[in-house]
Short mmCIF file of C-alpha atoms and ligand atoms in Angstrom, two decimals:
data_model
loop_
_atom_site.label_atom_id
_atom_site.label_comp_id
_atom_site.label_asym_id
_atom_site.label_seq_id
_atom_site.Cartn_x
_atom_site.Cartn_y
_atom_site.Cartn_z
CA MET A 296 -6.69 -18.74 -0.22
CA ASN A 297 -7.50 -15.27 -1.53
CA LEU A 298 -5.19 -12.32 -2.18
CA ALA A 299 -5.91 -8.66 -2.93
CA ILE A 300 -3.24 -6.21 -4.07
CA THR A 301 -3.16 -2.54 -5.02
CA GLY A 302 -0.75 -1.26 -7.65
CA PRO A 303 -0.29 -4.59 -9.49
CA THR A 304 0.06 -2.87 -12.89
CA SER A 305 3.63 -1.60 -12.60
CA GLY A 306 7.03 -2.18 -11.01
CA ILE A 307 7.09 -4.01 -7.68
CA GLY A 308 3.38 -4.88 -7.85
CA VAL A 309 3.69 -6.80 -11.15
CA GLU A 310 6.57 -8.88 -9.80
CA THR A 311 4.76 -9.50 -6.52
CA VAL A 312 1.76 -10.96 -8.34
CA LYS A 313 4.02 -13.05 -10.63
CA ALA A 314 5.78 -14.54 -7.60
CA LEU A 315 2.59 -15.24 -5.64
CA ALA A 316 0.19 -16.28 -8.42
CA SER A 317 0.49 -20.03 -7.89
CA LYS A 318 -0.11 -19.79 -4.13
CA PHE A 319 -3.63 -18.28 -4.22
CA ASN A 320 -6.98 -19.43 -5.63
CA ARG A 321 -8.40 -15.96 -6.20
CA ILE A 322 -6.34 -12.82 -6.82
CA PHE A 323 -8.07 -9.43 -6.79
CA LEU A 324 -6.14 -6.86 -8.79
CA LEU A 325 -7.14 -3.40 -7.58
CA VAL A 326 -6.31 -1.02 -10.41
CA ARG A 327 -7.02 2.46 -11.67
CA SER A 328 -6.47 1.32 -15.27
CA GLU A 329 -8.51 -1.73 -16.28
CA GLU A 330 -6.77 -1.68 -19.67
CA LYS A 331 -3.37 -2.17 -18.00
CA ALA A 332 -4.78 -5.02 -15.90
CA VAL A 333 -6.16 -6.80 -18.97
CA SER A 334 -2.73 -6.53 -20.67
CA LEU A 335 -0.99 -7.75 -17.50
CA ILE A 336 -3.17 -10.88 -17.34
CA ALA A 337 -2.71 -11.53 -21.08
CA GLU A 338 1.07 -11.12 -20.83
CA TYR A 339 1.84 -13.19 -17.73
CA PHE A 340 -1.16 -15.17 -16.54
CA SER A 341 -2.96 -16.58 -19.59
CA SER A 342 -2.06 -20.15 -18.54
CA TYR A 343 -4.09 -19.85 -15.29
CA ASP A 344 -7.83 -20.54 -14.90
CA LYS A 345 -9.93 -17.66 -16.23
CA GLY A 346 -11.62 -16.97 -12.87
CA LYS A 347 -8.40 -16.79 -10.87
CA PHE A 348 -7.67 -13.11 -11.53
CA VAL A 349 -10.39 -10.59 -10.82
CA ILE A 350 -9.95 -6.99 -11.94
CA ILE A 351 -11.35 -4.49 -9.44
CA PRO A 352 -11.46 -0.81 -10.43
CA CYS A 353 -9.94 1.18 -7.57
CA ASP A 354 -8.56 4.71 -7.68
CA LEU A 355 -6.99 5.36 -4.28
CA GLY A 356 -7.34 9.06 -4.92
CA ASP A 357 -11.13 8.70 -4.82
CA LEU A 358 -12.69 7.35 -1.61
CA THR A 359 -15.96 6.44 -3.36
CA SER A 360 -13.98 4.27 -5.78
CA VAL A 361 -12.08 2.62 -2.89
CA SER A 362 -15.30 1.94 -1.02
CA LYS A 363 -16.90 0.38 -4.12
CA ALA A 364 -13.78 -1.75 -4.68
CA ALA A 365 -14.07 -3.22 -1.19
CA ASP A 366 -17.79 -3.92 -1.79
CA LEU A 367 -17.01 -5.67 -5.09
CA ILE A 368 -14.58 -8.00 -3.30
CA LYS A 369 -17.11 -8.63 -0.52
CA ASP A 370 -19.68 -9.62 -3.17
CA GLN A 371 -17.36 -12.35 -4.45
CA VAL A 372 -15.64 -13.95 -1.45
CA ASP A 373 -16.30 -14.39 2.27
CA SER A 374 -12.66 -14.36 3.33
CA LEU A 375 -9.41 -12.66 2.41
CA HIS A 376 -6.09 -14.12 3.53
CA VAL A 377 -3.60 -11.52 2.33
CA LEU A 378 -4.09 -7.84 1.49
CA ILE A 379 -1.06 -6.09 -0.01
CA ASN A 380 -1.29 -2.30 0.10
CA ASN A 381 1.43 -1.72 -2.48
CA ALA A 382 0.32 1.20 -4.67
CA GLY A 383 1.89 4.55 -4.04
CA GLY A 384 3.89 7.37 -5.43
CA ILE A 385 5.58 10.72 -5.09
CA PHE A 386 4.09 13.69 -6.90
CA PRO A 387 5.68 16.92 -8.12
CA GLU A 388 2.71 19.20 -7.46
CA GLY A 389 0.57 19.77 -4.40
CA LYS A 390 -2.87 18.65 -5.57
CA LEU A 391 -6.15 17.92 -3.87
CA THR A 392 -8.05 14.77 -4.79
CA VAL A 393 -11.78 14.69 -5.57
CA ASP A 394 -12.20 14.22 -1.80
CA LYS A 395 -10.34 17.53 -1.23
CA LEU A 396 -7.42 15.78 0.49
CA GLU A 397 -3.72 16.04 -0.41
CA GLN A 398 -3.03 13.32 -3.00
CA THR A 399 0.22 11.88 -1.58
CA PHE A 400 -1.48 11.38 1.80
CA GLN A 401 -4.61 9.89 0.26
CA ILE A 402 -3.04 7.61 -2.37
CA ASN A 403 -0.27 6.23 -0.16
CA HIS A 404 -2.13 6.09 3.16
CA LEU A 405 -5.79 7.07 3.50
CA GLY A 406 -7.14 5.09 0.52
CA HIS A 407 -5.44 1.99 1.91
CA PHE A 408 -6.77 2.75 5.39
CA LEU A 409 -10.36 2.81 4.06
CA LEU A 410 -9.82 -0.29 1.92
CA THR A 411 -8.39 -2.26 4.84
CA ILE A 412 -11.06 -1.21 7.33
CA LYS A 413 -13.82 -2.06 4.86
CA LEU A 414 -12.26 -5.48 4.17
CA ARG A 415 -11.78 -6.20 7.89
CA PRO A 416 -14.74 -8.64 8.12
CA LEU A 417 -13.24 -10.71 5.28
CA LEU A 418 -9.80 -10.65 6.92
CA GLU A 419 -11.32 -11.81 10.21
CA ASN A 420 -13.20 -14.59 8.42
CA ALA A 421 -9.89 -15.95 7.08
CA GLY A 422 -9.00 -17.12 10.60
CA GLU A 423 -5.51 -15.84 10.04
CA ALA A 424 -4.85 -12.94 7.68
CA LYS A 425 -2.03 -10.55 6.77
CA VAL A 426 -2.08 -6.91 5.76
CA ILE A 427 1.22 -5.94 4.15
CA ASN A 428 1.95 -2.22 3.72
CA VAL A 429 4.71 -1.19 1.32
CA SER A 430 6.52 1.68 3.02
CA SER A 431 10.00 3.11 2.43
CA GLU A 432 13.19 4.13 4.18
CA ALA A 433 12.13 7.63 3.12
CA HIS A 434 9.93 7.54 6.25
CA LYS A 435 13.06 8.40 8.23
CA ALA A 436 12.87 11.99 6.89
CA ALA A 437 9.25 12.43 8.02
CA LYS A 438 8.22 15.40 10.16
CA PRO A 439 4.45 15.07 10.16
CA LYS A 440 2.10 17.82 11.27
CA LEU A 441 -1.25 16.06 11.12
CA LYS A 442 -3.27 19.28 11.35
CA GLU A 443 -1.60 20.57 8.15
CA ILE A 444 -1.57 17.30 6.25
CA ASN A 445 -4.08 18.46 3.63
CA ASP A 446 -2.76 22.02 3.34
CA ILE A 447 -1.24 22.15 -0.15
CA SER A 448 -0.08 25.76 0.24
CA LYS A 449 2.89 24.29 2.15
CA TYR A 450 3.35 21.31 -0.19
CA SER A 451 6.77 19.90 -0.93
CA SER A 452 6.97 16.53 -2.67
CA PHE A 453 9.64 14.62 -0.71
CA PRO A 454 8.44 15.67 2.78
CA ALA A 455 4.87 14.75 1.81
CA TYR A 456 6.06 11.34 0.56
CA ALA A 457 8.22 10.75 3.66
CA ASN A 458 5.22 11.48 5.90
CA ALA A 459 2.95 9.15 3.92
CA LYS A 460 5.48 6.31 4.14
CA LEU A 461 5.76 6.89 7.90
CA PHE A 462 1.97 6.55 8.05
CA ASN A 463 2.23 3.11 6.37
CA ILE A 464 4.40 1.94 9.28
CA LEU A 465 2.22 3.53 11.96
CA PHE A 466 -0.90 2.03 10.35
CA SER A 467 0.65 -1.48 10.30
CA LYS A 468 1.49 -1.25 13.98
CA SER A 469 -2.00 0.06 14.87
CA LEU A 470 -3.70 -2.70 12.87
CA SER A 471 -1.62 -5.28 14.63
CA GLU A 472 -2.36 -3.80 18.07
CA LYS A 473 -6.08 -3.51 17.46
CA TYR A 474 -6.80 -6.71 15.53
CA ALA A 475 -4.11 -9.36 16.12
CA ASP A 476 -6.44 -10.98 18.65
CA LYS A 477 -8.93 -11.40 15.76
CA GLY A 478 -6.25 -13.09 13.64
CA ILE A 479 -5.28 -10.02 11.56
CA TYR A 480 -1.52 -9.51 11.45
CA SER A 481 0.20 -6.61 9.76
CA TYR A 482 3.68 -5.82 8.47
CA SER A 483 5.35 -2.88 6.74
CA LEU A 484 8.45 -2.96 4.60
CA HIS A 485 11.06 -1.14 2.58
CA PRO A 486 11.46 -2.83 -0.84
CA GLY A 487 14.91 -1.39 -1.60
CA VAL A 488 15.73 1.31 -4.12
CA VAL A 489 14.04 -0.18 -7.13
CA LYS A 490 14.04 0.63 -10.85
CA THR A 491 10.31 1.09 -11.58
CA ASN A 492 8.04 3.85 -12.78
CA PHE A 493 8.35 5.49 -9.34
CA GLY A 494 8.71 9.29 -9.68
CA GLY A 495 7.51 9.05 -13.29
CA ASP A 496 5.41 12.22 -12.98
CA PHE A 497 8.50 14.38 -12.45
CA SER A 498 10.44 16.37 -15.01
CA GLY A 499 13.60 18.47 -14.67
CA VAL A 500 16.27 17.89 -12.02
CA PHE A 501 14.44 15.12 -10.12
CA LYS A 502 14.00 13.14 -13.36
CA ILE A 503 17.71 13.53 -14.17
CA LEU A 504 18.65 12.39 -10.64
CA ILE A 505 16.46 9.27 -10.97
CA LYS A 506 18.07 8.48 -14.34
CA LEU A 507 21.57 8.88 -12.87
CA ALA A 508 20.72 6.59 -9.95
CA GLN A 509 19.21 3.83 -12.11
CA PRO A 510 22.41 1.80 -12.63
CA PHE A 511 22.61 1.42 -8.82
CA MET A 512 19.01 0.33 -8.36
CA ILE A 513 17.75 -3.23 -7.96
CA ASN A 514 15.23 -4.60 -10.44
CA ALA A 515 11.52 -4.92 -9.71
CA ALA A 516 11.68 -8.70 -9.09
CA GLN A 517 14.33 -8.11 -6.42
CA GLY A 518 12.25 -5.23 -5.07
CA ALA A 519 9.25 -7.57 -4.64
CA LYS A 520 11.19 -10.08 -2.53
CA THR A 521 10.38 -8.76 0.96
CA THR A 522 6.67 -8.44 0.12
CA VAL A 523 6.65 -11.99 -1.26
CA PHE A 524 8.54 -13.25 1.80
CA LEU A 525 5.97 -11.68 4.15
CA ALA A 526 3.03 -13.00 2.13
CA SER A 527 4.47 -16.54 2.04
CA THR A 528 5.94 -16.99 5.52
CA ALA A 529 3.93 -18.47 8.41
CA THR A 530 2.66 -15.76 10.79
CA ALA A 531 4.21 -17.63 13.73
CA SER A 532 7.67 -16.80 12.33
CA LEU A 533 6.93 -13.08 11.80
CA GLU A 534 6.62 -10.32 14.37
CA SER A 535 3.29 -8.64 13.72
CA GLY A 536 3.45 -4.84 13.50
CA ALA A 537 7.15 -4.93 12.61
CA TYR A 538 8.97 -3.15 9.78
CA PHE A 539 11.03 -5.32 7.39
CA LYS A 540 13.97 -4.78 5.04
CA LYS A 541 15.65 -7.48 2.95
CA SER A 542 13.13 -9.99 4.41
CA LYS A 543 14.30 -9.32 7.97
CA PRO A 544 12.89 -7.19 10.80
CA ALA A 545 14.52 -3.75 10.82
CA ASN A 546 14.42 -0.69 13.03
CA PRO A 547 12.22 2.11 11.74
CA SER A 548 12.69 5.69 12.95
CA LYS A 549 11.93 6.77 16.51
CA THR A 550 8.87 8.67 15.21
CA ALA A 551 7.58 5.42 13.69
CA ALA A 552 7.53 3.91 17.18
CA SER A 553 5.38 6.69 18.68
CA ALA A 554 2.19 5.26 20.21
CA THR A 555 0.73 8.77 20.51
CA LEU A 556 1.28 9.57 16.85
CA ARG A 557 -0.14 6.27 15.62
CA GLU A 558 -3.31 6.74 17.67
CA LYS A 559 -3.67 10.34 16.41
CA LEU A 560 -3.24 9.12 12.83
CA TRP A 561 -5.84 6.39 13.39
CA ILE A 562 -8.38 8.89 14.77
CA LEU A 563 -7.74 11.38 11.95
CA SER A 564 -7.98 8.65 9.28
CA GLN A 565 -11.18 7.25 10.76
CA ASP A 566 -12.68 10.72 10.84
CA LEU A 567 -11.77 11.44 7.19
CA VAL A 568 -13.39 8.23 5.91
CA LYS A 569 -16.33 8.06 8.33
CA GLU A 570 -19.02 8.58 5.69
CA TYR A 571 -17.84 5.38 3.95
CA LEU A 572 -17.85 3.12 7.01
N1 LIG B 793 10.77 2.15 -6.44
C1 LIG B 793 11.37 2.38 -5.28
O1 LIG B 793 12.61 2.59 -5.21
C2 LIG B 793 10.60 2.35 -4.00
C3 LIG B 793 11.32 2.53 -2.78
C4 LIG B 793 10.61 2.50 -1.58
C5 LIG B 793 9.24 2.29 -1.60
N2 LIG B 793 8.57 2.14 -2.77
C6 LIG B 793 7.11 1.91 -2.73
O2 LIG B 793 6.80 0.77 -3.48
C7 LIG B 793 5.43 0.82 -3.91
C8 LIG B 793 5.34 0.41 -5.38
O3 LIG B 793 6.01 1.40 -6.15
P1 LIG B 793 6.80 1.09 -7.49
O4 LIG B 793 8.21 1.47 -7.25
O5 LIG B 793 6.48 -0.26 -8.02
O6 LIG B 793 6.19 2.27 -8.43
P2 LIG B 793 5.38 2.25 -9.80
O7 LIG B 793 6.07 1.44 -10.82
O8 LIG B 793 5.13 3.70 -10.09
O9 LIG B 793 3.99 1.54 -9.41
C9 LIG B 793 3.03 2.20 -8.62
C10 LIG B 793 1.71 1.45 -8.69
O10 LIG B 793 0.73 2.21 -7.93
C11 LIG B 793 -0.41 2.43 -8.74
N3 LIG B 793 -1.08 3.69 -8.39
C12 LIG B 793 -0.57 4.94 -8.40
N4 LIG B 793 -1.52 5.84 -8.10
C13 LIG B 793 -2.66 5.13 -7.89
C14 LIG B 793 -3.99 5.50 -7.58
N5 LIG B 793 -4.37 6.77 -7.43
N6 LIG B 793 -4.92 4.51 -7.41
C15 LIG B 793 -4.58 3.22 -7.60
N7 LIG B 793 -3.33 2.81 -7.92
C16 LIG B 793 -2.39 3.76 -8.07
C17 LIG B 793 0.14 2.50 -10.15
O11 LIG B 793 -0.89 2.33 -11.10
P3 LIG B 793 -0.64 2.69 -12.68
O12 LIG B 793 0.04 1.49 -13.27
O13 LIG B 793 -2.03 2.89 -13.18
O14 LIG B 793 0.21 3.91 -12.73
C18 LIG B 793 1.15 1.35 -10.11
O15 LIG B 793 0.49 0.11 -10.30
C19 LIG B 793 4.96 2.24 -3.60
O16 LIG B 793 4.18 2.24 -2.42
C20 LIG B 793 6.26 3.01 -3.36
O17 LIG B 793 6.07 4.10 -2.47
C21 LIG B 793 9.22 2.16 -3.96
#
């Protein structure tokens, strides 16, 4: 059994890998900092076989890097059983990536879209595979205007993040609709309000608010529980395309259930990554 995960170098991702390590033969750690990945393996996984953990450079804010990451995995295995799209973040400034796309949109959604689509043959080869997308309850504040999604002149950090987390849910549902008959199942989830490095790029009032909220937050191991539950539970017991909280199906927003919006997002995403497919 093979696993690939983005964002394994901090917070929820670290704890997810720790909880799942013994269940998989090969674990691909998709990271933007190879140095962090080397330290992670040395700190927690030195007792495992050397070949079990494979570090794959992958900056989700760079579509060429994402495409190469998928190719590197394809070079090493024929099948992938679980893909966890966990990396993400909220950013204080409106910035364009090297691909000239708004970074919150690209890092939380579009990079994962490209990664997943490129890994689709491996997921199909697994016979039964899961794609787990780490979303957030923040999606409930989303008011997406797809035509303006890369317009940073109107950027505001929380709305951009809320939209991106809505896209994680829409993407899960679309994947499930389009590929469940090929054995690819997909789930999205809210991990809880978790004490991690989330929001670490902020200064000022937002940073103070995060600090004040920290005593009420759950720890990263608790925050990883729903992801670990979805990765470990038989697909027959899970509703594909559903949104989960506290390891149970939960109702996302009305917007998250829109078939029109999820198809529009799919078409837009496909168009933005077409040169890599
Ligand atoms: N914490 C919460 O309360 C909370 C609540 C709801 C949802 N979530 C979601 O949970 C997921 C994990 O977040 P977390 O709380 O564990 O935050 P975190 O501690 O900041 O970890 C984020 C991870 O994403 C990686 N990452 C960021 N930008 C990247 C990029 N451009 N390319 C590749 N990897 C990148 C980071 O890599 P580096 O180590 O190199 O920085 C890190 O491994 C995110 O999707 C977040 O939206 C979190």
